[in-house]
Coordinates of C-alpha atoms in Angstrom, one line a residue:
M1 CA 82.1 176.0 114.2
S2 CA 83.5 172.5 113.5
K3 CA 81.2 169.5 113.2
Q4 CA 80.6 167.2 116.1
R5 CA 82.6 164.0 115.3
I6 CA 81.2 160.6 116.1
F7 CA 83.4 157.6 115.6
V8 CA 81.9 154.3 114.5
P9 CA 84.0 151.2 113.7
L10 CA 84.1 149.7 110.2
D11 CA 85.9 146.6 111.6
S12 CA 84.4 143.3 110.4
A13 CA 83.4 142.2 114.0
A14 CA 81.6 145.5 114.6
V15 CA 79.9 145.4 111.3
A16 CA 78.7 141.9 111.9
L17 CA 77.2 143.2 115.1
G18 CA 75.3 146.0 113.4
A19 CA 77.8 148.9 113.2
D20 CA 76.7 150.0 109.7
D21 CA 73.0 150.1 110.9
V22 CA 74.0 152.1 114.0
A23 CA 76.0 154.6 111.8
A24 CA 73.0 155.0 109.4
A25 CA 70.6 155.5 112.4
I26 CA 72.9 158.2 113.8
V27 CA 73.0 160.1 110.5
R28 CA 69.2 159.9 110.2
E29 CA 68.5 161.1 113.8
A30 CA 71.0 163.9 113.5
A31 CA 69.3 165.1 110.3
A32 CA 65.9 165.0 111.9
R33 CA 67.2 167.1 114.8
D34 CA 69.1 169.5 112.4
L35 CA 72.4 168.7 114.0
D36 CA 75.7 169.1 112.2
I37 CA 77.7 165.9 112.7
E38 CA 80.5 164.0 111.0
I39 CA 80.7 160.2 111.1
V40 CA 84.2 158.9 111.1
R41 CA 84.6 155.2 110.3
T42 CA 87.6 153.8 112.2
G43 CA 89.1 150.5 113.0
S44 CA 88.2 148.7 116.3
R45 CA 89.7 149.5 119.7
G46 CA 89.8 145.7 120.2
M47 CA 87.2 145.5 123.0
H48 CA 84.9 143.1 121.1
W49 CA 82.5 142.6 124.0
L50 CA 81.6 146.3 123.6
E51 CA 81.1 146.3 119.9
P52 CA 79.6 148.2 118.2
L53 CA 81.5 150.8 120.3
I54 CA 80.7 154.3 119.2
E55 CA 82.7 157.3 120.5
V56 CA 82.0 161.0 120.7
E57 CA 84.7 163.6 120.9
V58 CA 84.1 165.9 123.8
E59 CA 86.7 168.5 124.9
G60 CA 89.5 166.5 123.3
Q61 CA 88.5 163.2 124.9
R62 CA 86.6 160.3 123.4
V63 CA 83.6 159.1 125.4
G64 CA 82.4 155.6 124.5
Y65 CA 79.0 154.0 124.3
G66 CA 78.6 150.3 123.8
P67 CA 77.6 147.8 122.8
T68 CA 75.2 150.0 120.9
Q69 CA 72.2 148.7 118.9
Q70 CA 70.3 150.6 116.2
S71 CA 67.2 150.7 118.5
E72 CA 69.2 152.6 121.2
V73 CA 70.3 155.6 119.0
L74 CA 67.2 157.6 119.8
S75 CA 67.7 157.3 123.5
L76 CA 71.4 158.3 123.1
F77 CA 70.4 161.5 121.4
D78 CA 67.7 162.1 124.1
A79 CA 70.3 161.6 126.8
G80 CA 72.7 164.1 125.2
F81 CA 75.5 161.7 124.2
L82 CA 76.9 164.3 121.9
E83 CA 78.0 166.1 125.0
G84 CA 79.3 162.9 126.6
A85 CA 76.2 162.6 128.9
D86 CA 75.6 159.6 131.0
H87 CA 73.6 156.7 129.5
E88 CA 73.2 153.0 130.4
K89 CA 75.6 152.2 127.5
S90 CA 78.2 154.8 128.5
V91 CA 81.7 153.3 129.3
G92 CA 83.3 156.7 130.0
I93 CA 86.5 158.0 128.5
V94 CA 87.7 155.1 126.4
A95 CA 91.4 155.7 126.9
N96 CA 91.0 155.5 130.6
L97 CA 89.4 152.0 130.6
P98 CA 91.7 149.5 132.4
F99 CA 91.7 147.3 129.3
M100 CA 93.2 150.2 127.3
K101 CA 95.4 151.9 129.9
D102 CA 97.3 148.7 130.7
Q103 CA 98.3 148.0 127.1
Q104 CA 101.6 149.0 125.5
R105 CA 100.4 149.8 122.0
L106 CA 103.1 150.2 119.5
T107 CA 101.6 148.5 116.4
F108 CA 98.0 149.2 117.3
S109 CA 98.5 152.8 118.6
R110 CA 96.3 154.3 115.8
C111 CA 93.8 151.4 115.4
G112 CA 90.3 152.6 116.4
I113 CA 91.5 156.2 116.6
T114 CA 92.3 157.4 113.1
D115 CA 90.5 157.3 109.8
P116 CA 92.2 154.4 108.1
L117 CA 92.1 156.0 104.7
S118 CA 93.3 159.5 105.7
L119 CA 97.0 160.0 105.1
S120 CA 96.9 163.4 107.0
D121 CA 95.3 161.6 110.0
Y122 CA 98.0 158.9 109.7
Q123 CA 100.8 161.5 109.6
A124 CA 99.3 163.5 112.5
H125 CA 99.7 160.3 114.7
G126 CA 103.3 159.5 113.7
G127 CA 102.8 157.9 110.4
L128 CA 105.6 158.0 107.7
D129 CA 108.3 158.9 110.3
G130 CA 109.8 155.4 109.8
V131 CA 109.9 155.5 106.0
K132 CA 111.3 159.0 106.0
R133 CA 114.2 157.8 108.2
A134 CA 114.7 154.7 106.1
I135 CA 115.1 156.7 102.9
K136 CA 118.1 158.5 104.4
L137 CA 119.8 155.2 105.4
E138 CA 121.8 152.7 103.4
Q139 CA 120.2 149.2 102.9
S140 CA 122.6 147.6 105.3
D141 CA 121.9 150.2 107.9
I142 CA 118.1 149.6 107.7
V143 CA 118.8 145.8 108.1
E144 CA 121.0 146.5 111.1
V145 CA 118.2 148.5 112.8
I146 CA 115.9 145.4 112.4
K147 CA 118.6 143.2 113.8
T148 CA 119.1 145.4 116.8
S149 CA 115.4 145.5 117.5
G150 CA 115.3 141.7 118.1
L151 CA 112.1 141.5 116.0
R152 CA 110.9 138.0 115.4
G153 CA 108.3 136.8 112.9
R154 CA 104.9 137.3 114.4
G155 CA 103.3 134.7 112.1
G156 CA 104.0 131.8 114.6
A157 CA 107.5 130.5 114.1
G158 CA 109.2 133.4 115.8
F159 CA 112.2 133.3 113.4
P160 CA 114.5 136.4 113.8
A161 CA 113.5 138.9 111.2
G162 CA 117.0 140.4 110.9
I163 CA 118.4 137.2 109.5
K164 CA 115.7 137.0 106.8
W165 CA 116.4 140.7 105.9
D166 CA 120.1 140.2 105.8
T167 CA 119.8 137.1 103.5
V168 CA 117.5 138.8 101.0
Q169 CA 119.5 142.0 101.1
G170 CA 122.7 140.1 100.3
A171 CA 121.2 138.0 97.5
Q172 CA 122.1 139.1 93.9
A173 CA 119.2 139.3 91.5
D174 CA 117.5 141.5 89.0
Q175 CA 114.3 141.4 90.9
K176 CA 113.4 140.9 94.6
Y177 CA 110.0 140.7 96.2
I178 CA 108.3 141.5 99.5
V179 CA 105.4 139.2 100.3
C180 CA 103.0 139.8 103.1
N181 CA 101.4 136.7 104.5
A182 CA 97.9 137.9 105.4
D183 CA 96.3 134.5 105.2
E184 CA 95.3 134.6 108.8
G185 CA 93.7 131.2 109.3
D186 CA 94.4 130.2 113.0
S187 CA 91.4 129.8 115.2
G188 CA 91.1 132.7 117.7
T189 CA 93.2 135.1 115.7
F190 CA 92.1 138.4 114.2
A191 CA 94.9 140.8 114.7
D192 CA 96.0 140.9 111.1
R193 CA 92.5 141.6 110.0
M194 CA 92.0 144.3 112.6
I195 CA 95.2 146.2 111.6
M196 CA 94.5 145.9 107.9
E197 CA 91.0 147.3 108.3
G198 CA 92.0 149.9 111.0
D199 CA 95.4 151.1 109.9
P200 CA 96.3 149.8 106.4
L201 CA 98.8 152.6 105.7
L202 CA 100.9 151.1 108.5
L203 CA 101.2 147.8 106.6
I204 CA 102.0 149.7 103.4
E205 CA 104.7 151.7 105.1
G206 CA 106.2 148.6 106.6
M207 CA 106.4 146.9 103.3
V208 CA 107.9 150.0 101.6
I209 CA 110.6 150.1 104.3
A210 CA 111.3 146.4 103.8
G211 CA 111.6 147.0 100.1
L212 CA 114.1 149.8 100.8
G213 CA 116.0 147.6 103.2
V214 CA 116.5 144.6 101.0
G215 CA 116.4 146.1 97.5
A216 CA 112.9 144.9 96.5
T217 CA 110.7 147.0 94.2
K218 CA 107.6 144.9 94.1
G219 CA 105.3 143.6 96.9
Y220 CA 102.2 141.4 97.2
I221 CA 99.7 141.1 100.1
Y222 CA 98.4 137.6 100.1
L223 CA 95.0 138.1 101.7
R224 CA 92.5 135.4 102.6
S225 CA 89.2 135.5 100.7
E226 CA 87.2 135.6 103.9
Y227 CA 88.3 139.2 104.6
P228 CA 86.2 141.3 102.1
I229 CA 86.3 144.5 104.2
A230 CA 90.0 144.2 104.6
A231 CA 90.4 143.7 100.8
R232 CA 88.4 146.9 100.1
I233 CA 90.2 149.0 102.7
L234 CA 93.6 147.8 101.6
N235 CA 93.0 148.5 97.9
E236 CA 91.6 152.0 98.7
A237 CA 94.6 152.6 101.0
I238 CA 97.0 151.6 98.1
E239 CA 95.4 154.2 95.9
V240 CA 95.8 156.8 98.6
A241 CA 99.5 155.8 98.9
K242 CA 100.0 156.0 95.2
S243 CA 98.4 159.5 94.9
N244 CA 100.7 160.7 97.7
K245 CA 103.9 159.1 96.3
L246 CA 104.3 156.6 99.1
L247 CA 104.0 153.9 96.4
G248 CA 105.1 154.1 92.8
D249 CA 108.3 154.7 90.7
D250 CA 109.6 157.4 93.1
V251 CA 108.8 156.7 96.7
L252 CA 108.6 160.1 98.6
G253 CA 111.1 161.6 96.1
S254 CA 113.8 159.0 96.9
G255 CA 114.2 157.9 93.3
I256 CA 113.4 154.3 94.5
A257 CA 110.4 152.4 93.2
F258 CA 108.0 150.2 95.1
H259 CA 104.8 148.8 93.8
L260 CA 102.2 146.9 95.8
T261 CA 99.3 144.5 94.8
V262 CA 96.7 142.7 96.8
F263 CA 96.2 139.1 95.9
I264 CA 93.2 137.2 97.1
G265 CA 93.7 133.6 98.1
A266 CA 91.1 130.9 97.8
G267 CA 90.9 130.0 101.6
A268 CA 93.3 127.1 102.0
Y269 CA 94.8 127.0 105.5
I270 CA 98.0 125.5 104.1
C271 CA 98.7 128.7 102.2
G272 CA 99.6 130.2 105.5
E273 CA 102.8 128.2 105.1
E274 CA 105.2 130.5 103.2
T275 CA 106.2 128.2 100.4
S276 CA 102.7 127.0 99.7
L277 CA 101.7 130.7 99.7
L278 CA 104.3 131.4 97.0
E279 CA 103.1 128.5 94.9
S280 CA 99.6 130.0 95.1
L281 CA 100.8 133.4 94.2
E282 CA 102.4 132.0 91.1
G283 CA 99.0 130.6 90.1
K284 CA 99.6 127.0 91.1
R285 CA 98.0 124.7 93.6
G286 CA 99.1 125.5 97.1
L287 CA 101.6 122.7 97.7
V288 CA 104.5 123.0 100.2
R289 CA 107.9 123.2 98.7
A290 CA 110.9 121.3 100.0
K291 CA 113.7 123.5 101.5
P292 CA 116.4 124.3 100.6
P293 CA 116.3 126.5 98.6
L294 CA 115.0 129.1 101.0
P295 CA 112.5 131.6 99.8
A296 CA 114.9 134.3 100.8
L297 CA 117.2 133.1 98.0
E298 CA 114.7 131.5 95.6
G299 CA 111.2 132.5 96.4
L300 CA 108.5 134.1 94.3
F301 CA 109.1 133.3 90.6
G302 CA 112.5 131.9 91.7
K303 CA 113.7 135.3 92.9
P304 CA 114.9 136.4 96.4
T305 CA 111.7 137.0 98.5
L306 CA 111.2 138.4 102.0
V307 CA 108.1 136.7 103.3
H308 CA 106.6 138.2 106.5
N309 CA 103.4 138.1 108.5
V310 CA 101.2 141.2 108.7
L311 CA 102.2 142.1 112.3
S312 CA 105.9 141.6 111.5
L313 CA 105.8 144.2 108.8
C314 CA 103.5 146.5 110.8
A315 CA 106.1 146.6 113.6
V316 CA 108.8 147.9 111.2
P317 CA 107.7 151.6 110.9
W318 CA 107.8 152.1 114.7
I319 CA 111.2 150.4 114.8
L320 CA 112.7 152.6 112.1
A321 CA 111.1 155.8 113.6
N322 CA 112.3 155.1 117.2
G323 CA 115.3 152.9 116.7
G324 CA 116.0 149.2 117.2
D325 CA 117.3 149.8 120.8
A326 CA 114.0 151.4 121.8
Y327 CA 112.0 148.4 120.5
A328 CA 114.3 146.0 122.2
E329 CA 113.6 147.6 125.6
Y330 CA 110.2 146.0 125.5
G331 CA 109.8 142.3 126.3
Q332 CA 112.2 139.9 128.0
G333 CA 115.0 137.5 127.1
R334 CA 115.0 136.9 123.3
S335 CA 111.3 137.8 123.1
K336 CA 111.6 141.5 122.2
G337 CA 108.9 144.1 121.6
T338 CA 105.2 143.7 121.9
L339 CA 102.6 141.3 120.6
A340 CA 98.9 141.7 120.0
F341 CA 97.4 138.9 122.1
Q342 CA 94.0 137.9 120.9
L343 CA 91.5 136.7 123.5
A344 CA 88.8 134.3 122.2
G345 CA 86.8 131.2 122.8
N346 CA 84.8 130.9 126.1
I347 CA 85.9 134.2 127.5
K348 CA 84.0 137.1 129.0
Q349 CA 85.9 140.0 127.5
G350 CA 87.2 138.8 124.1
G351 CA 89.4 141.2 122.1
L352 CA 92.9 142.3 121.3
F353 CA 95.4 143.3 124.0
E354 CA 98.8 144.5 122.9
T355 CA 101.6 144.4 125.4
A356 CA 105.2 143.5 125.8
F357 CA 106.3 139.9 126.0
G358 CA 106.5 138.6 129.5
V359 CA 102.9 139.2 130.5
K360 CA 101.5 136.2 132.4
L361 CA 99.1 134.0 130.5
G362 CA 96.7 134.1 133.5
D363 CA 96.6 137.9 133.5
L364 CA 95.5 137.8 129.9
V365 CA 92.8 135.2 130.6
N366 CA 91.5 136.4 133.9
K367 CA 92.5 140.0 134.6
Y368 CA 91.9 141.3 131.1
G369 CA 89.7 138.6 129.6
G370 CA 87.5 138.4 132.7
G371 CA 87.6 134.6 132.9
T372 CA 85.1 132.3 131.2
R373 CA 82.0 133.8 129.6
T374 CA 79.8 131.0 131.0
G375 CA 81.1 131.7 134.5
R376 CA 82.0 128.0 134.8
P377 CA 85.4 127.0 136.0
F378 CA 88.3 127.4 133.7
K379 CA 89.7 124.1 132.2
T380 CA 92.3 124.9 129.5
V381 CA 93.6 127.4 127.1
Q382 CA 95.0 126.7 123.6
I383 CA 97.6 129.1 122.4
G384 CA 98.8 129.5 118.8
G385 CA 95.9 128.3 116.7
P386 CA 94.4 124.8 116.0
L387 CA 97.9 123.3 116.1
G388 CA 98.8 124.8 119.5
A389 CA 99.1 123.1 122.9
Y390 CA 96.4 122.8 125.5
L391 CA 97.6 124.1 128.8
P392 CA 96.0 123.5 132.2
E393 CA 95.2 126.0 134.9
Q394 CA 98.5 125.4 136.8
M395 CA 100.3 126.8 133.8
L396 CA 98.6 130.1 133.7
E397 CA 101.5 131.6 135.7
L398 CA 103.8 131.1 132.6
P399 CA 105.0 134.4 131.0
M400 CA 104.3 134.8 127.3
D401 CA 107.8 134.3 126.0
Y402 CA 108.9 132.2 123.0
E403 CA 111.6 130.2 124.9
V404 CA 109.6 129.7 128.1
M405 CA 106.6 128.4 126.2
A406 CA 108.8 126.1 124.1
Q407 CA 110.3 124.7 127.3
N408 CA 106.8 123.8 128.5
G409 CA 105.7 122.2 125.2
A410 CA 103.8 125.1 123.9
G411 CA 104.3 128.1 121.6
V412 CA 103.3 131.7 121.4
G413 CA 102.3 131.4 117.8
H414 CA 100.4 134.3 116.3
G415 CA 99.2 135.3 119.8
G416 CA 95.8 133.7 119.6
I417 CA 94.5 132.5 123.0
V418 CA 91.3 130.3 123.0
V419 CA 89.7 129.6 126.4
F420 CA 87.7 126.6 127.4
D421 CA 85.6 125.9 130.5
D422 CA 85.2 122.7 132.4
T423 CA 82.7 121.3 129.9
A424 CA 85.4 120.9 127.2
D425 CA 86.2 117.3 126.2
L426 CA 89.9 117.2 125.4
M427 CA 89.7 113.8 123.6
A428 CA 87.2 115.4 121.3
Q429 CA 89.6 118.4 120.9
A430 CA 92.5 116.1 120.1
R431 CA 90.4 114.3 117.5
Y432 CA 89.6 117.6 116.0
A433 CA 93.3 118.4 115.5
F434 CA 93.6 115.3 113.3
E435 CA 90.4 116.0 111.6
F436 CA 91.5 119.6 110.8
C437 CA 94.9 118.4 109.5
A438 CA 93.2 115.8 107.3
E439 CA 91.0 118.5 105.8
E440 CA 93.6 121.2 105.3
S441 CA 96.7 119.1 104.4
C442 CA 98.1 119.9 101.0
G443 CA 98.6 116.1 100.6
K444 CA 102.2 116.3 99.4
C445 CA 103.8 114.2 102.2
T446 CA 102.6 110.9 103.5
P447 CA 103.1 111.5 107.3
C448 CA 100.7 114.4 107.2
R449 CA 98.2 113.2 104.6
V450 CA 97.8 109.7 105.9
G451 CA 98.8 110.2 109.5
A452 CA 96.0 112.6 110.2
V453 CA 93.4 110.1 109.0
R454 CA 94.9 107.3 111.0
G455 CA 94.9 109.6 114.0
E456 CA 91.2 110.1 113.8
E457 CA 90.7 106.3 113.6
V458 CA 93.0 105.6 116.6
I459 CA 91.2 108.2 118.8
D460 CA 87.8 106.7 117.8
K461 CA 89.1 103.3 119.0
I462 CA 90.4 104.7 122.2
A463 CA 87.0 106.4 122.8
A464 CA 85.3 103.0 122.1
G465 CA 87.7 101.2 124.5
T466 CA 89.0 99.0 121.7
D467 CA 92.5 97.6 122.5
Y468 CA 92.8 100.6 124.7
D469 CA 96.4 100.3 126.0
Q470 CA 97.7 99.3 122.6
N471 CA 96.0 102.2 120.9
M472 CA 97.3 104.7 123.4
V473 CA 100.8 103.6 122.6
L474 CA 100.0 103.7 118.9
L475 CA 98.7 107.3 119.2
E476 CA 102.0 108.3 120.7
D477 CA 104.0 106.5 118.0
L478 CA 101.9 108.1 115.3
C479 CA 102.4 111.5 116.7
E480 CA 106.2 110.9 116.8
L481 CA 106.2 109.8 113.2
M482 CA 104.3 112.9 112.1
V483 CA 106.7 115.2 113.9
D484 CA 109.8 113.6 112.5
G485 CA 108.6 112.9 108.9
S486 CA 106.3 115.7 107.8
L487 CA 107.5 118.2 105.2
C488 CA 106.2 121.3 106.9
A489 CA 104.7 122.5 110.2
M490 CA 101.2 121.4 109.2
G491 CA 101.9 117.7 109.9
G492 CA 104.7 118.4 112.3
M493 CA 102.6 120.4 114.7
T494 CA 99.3 118.5 114.6
P495 CA 100.6 116.2 117.4
I496 CA 101.1 119.2 119.7
P497 CA 97.5 119.7 120.7
V498 CA 97.0 115.9 120.7
M499 CA 99.9 115.0 123.1
S500 CA 99.4 118.1 125.3
A501 CA 95.8 117.0 125.8
V502 CA 96.9 113.5 126.7
K503 CA 99.6 114.7 129.0
H504 CA 97.5 117.3 130.9
F505 CA 94.1 115.8 130.8
P506 CA 94.5 112.0 130.9
D507 CA 91.1 111.5 132.4
D508 CA 89.5 112.8 129.3
F509 CA 91.0 109.9 127.3
A510 CA 89.3 107.2 129.3
P511 CA 87.0 105.1 127.1
R512 CA 83.6 106.6 126.7
H513 CA 81.7 103.9 128.7
V514 CA 84.1 104.3 131.6
R515 CA 83.5 108.1 131.7
E516 CA 79.8 107.7 131.4
A517 CA 79.8 105.2 134.3
A518 CA 81.8 107.6 136.4
E519 CA 79.3 110.4 135.8

């Protein structure tokens, strides 16, 4: 008779909420009752308001219980949760929950379901289909599949992936590199971490396929130091991949080599910018490089380098396995495929929701996110990290689409969505954008380095009512200068949250004494 399997997440969010203690308590209680069980540590399903969410396999279905605390384990056993019995923490069959049923999971199809370090489990759920097809194709054919898919960089800029692949593939060099940007630093984002912890073999497969496509034999995952669980899981997964010939001198018997290393960054936000990341990888201070030359031609150690975000590379195996046309059927316009939208901030049901581009922002916030956690009226949402725009309630009808968002002064970014209720002070948020830029700027260019500090000072004068009209004009001029003169997106995008706040919430920029009198 097979053991009763109980699934407990090893995801950082779940562990922070006590998942390790819950798993240990289940093992102890099962031993005390002489029950034969198997604990399977998986990634997260992405429903963070239910973490730690434990699941029990009953007649081929997974029944969930959450959020579960260590103190509730005894009552779960007494209620008969191993048979899927009812309990106050029961959420029913997890796959049937509306939050899960309404998703279109391509990239995250295995996350929370499989053992992240089991290659057999990975293959049983479609893993390696993409790389096996890629091995049979010529480099140019692999690149053509990526072009056909319409995949765009998921790190924020949305640059067409196929153009990058084509450029690196056509470059002549004795060595080429694949670099994965896993320096996930935007506020309200956690998709990269989730997939690295929950399905690391997917990222490895995606990087191998990229290597096959552009002729690169070495890869690096640039991982932020704040992700210790992801670091451990990735390194263990790399060893699994090596022992099964997915990595090494002869990838799956193809005669082609691909080697992969995890590199731990020091926590600088600017190293999320690709050229600064490359400088850091080379052992230098993370300063932005001027372009040209492009990293695709002169990147890591001066060699052609394909730099992609985690989710960009994780989309690749599905595309190769199912075809570029199949991927392009998802989404709308030039926004093809799916994106893992991350719901955070003042939101009732925070978590990860993967679906095709075109979903309405309001559906993500209210239908799936459940509105504000405080229950107070919604005020604004910031999309795309700390340098993203603040959008008012009347813009919740906008579809999540690169071009539509750009037309409305916003961006999709990495898919992070941070919600604020009516207590939020948008002048304070605008000041924070400058404060963040001043703290995280690499300091190489004056508009960013100095402009951010001047921005803080100007907003402080506006708040104090000092030369109010002149300083409001000065704020706009300063933002224009930063956009036009900054070397990279750090300084160039800092004005986005500032000016969107001014545009949509002008009342919040009244002098402090005026607002206090109105209250």
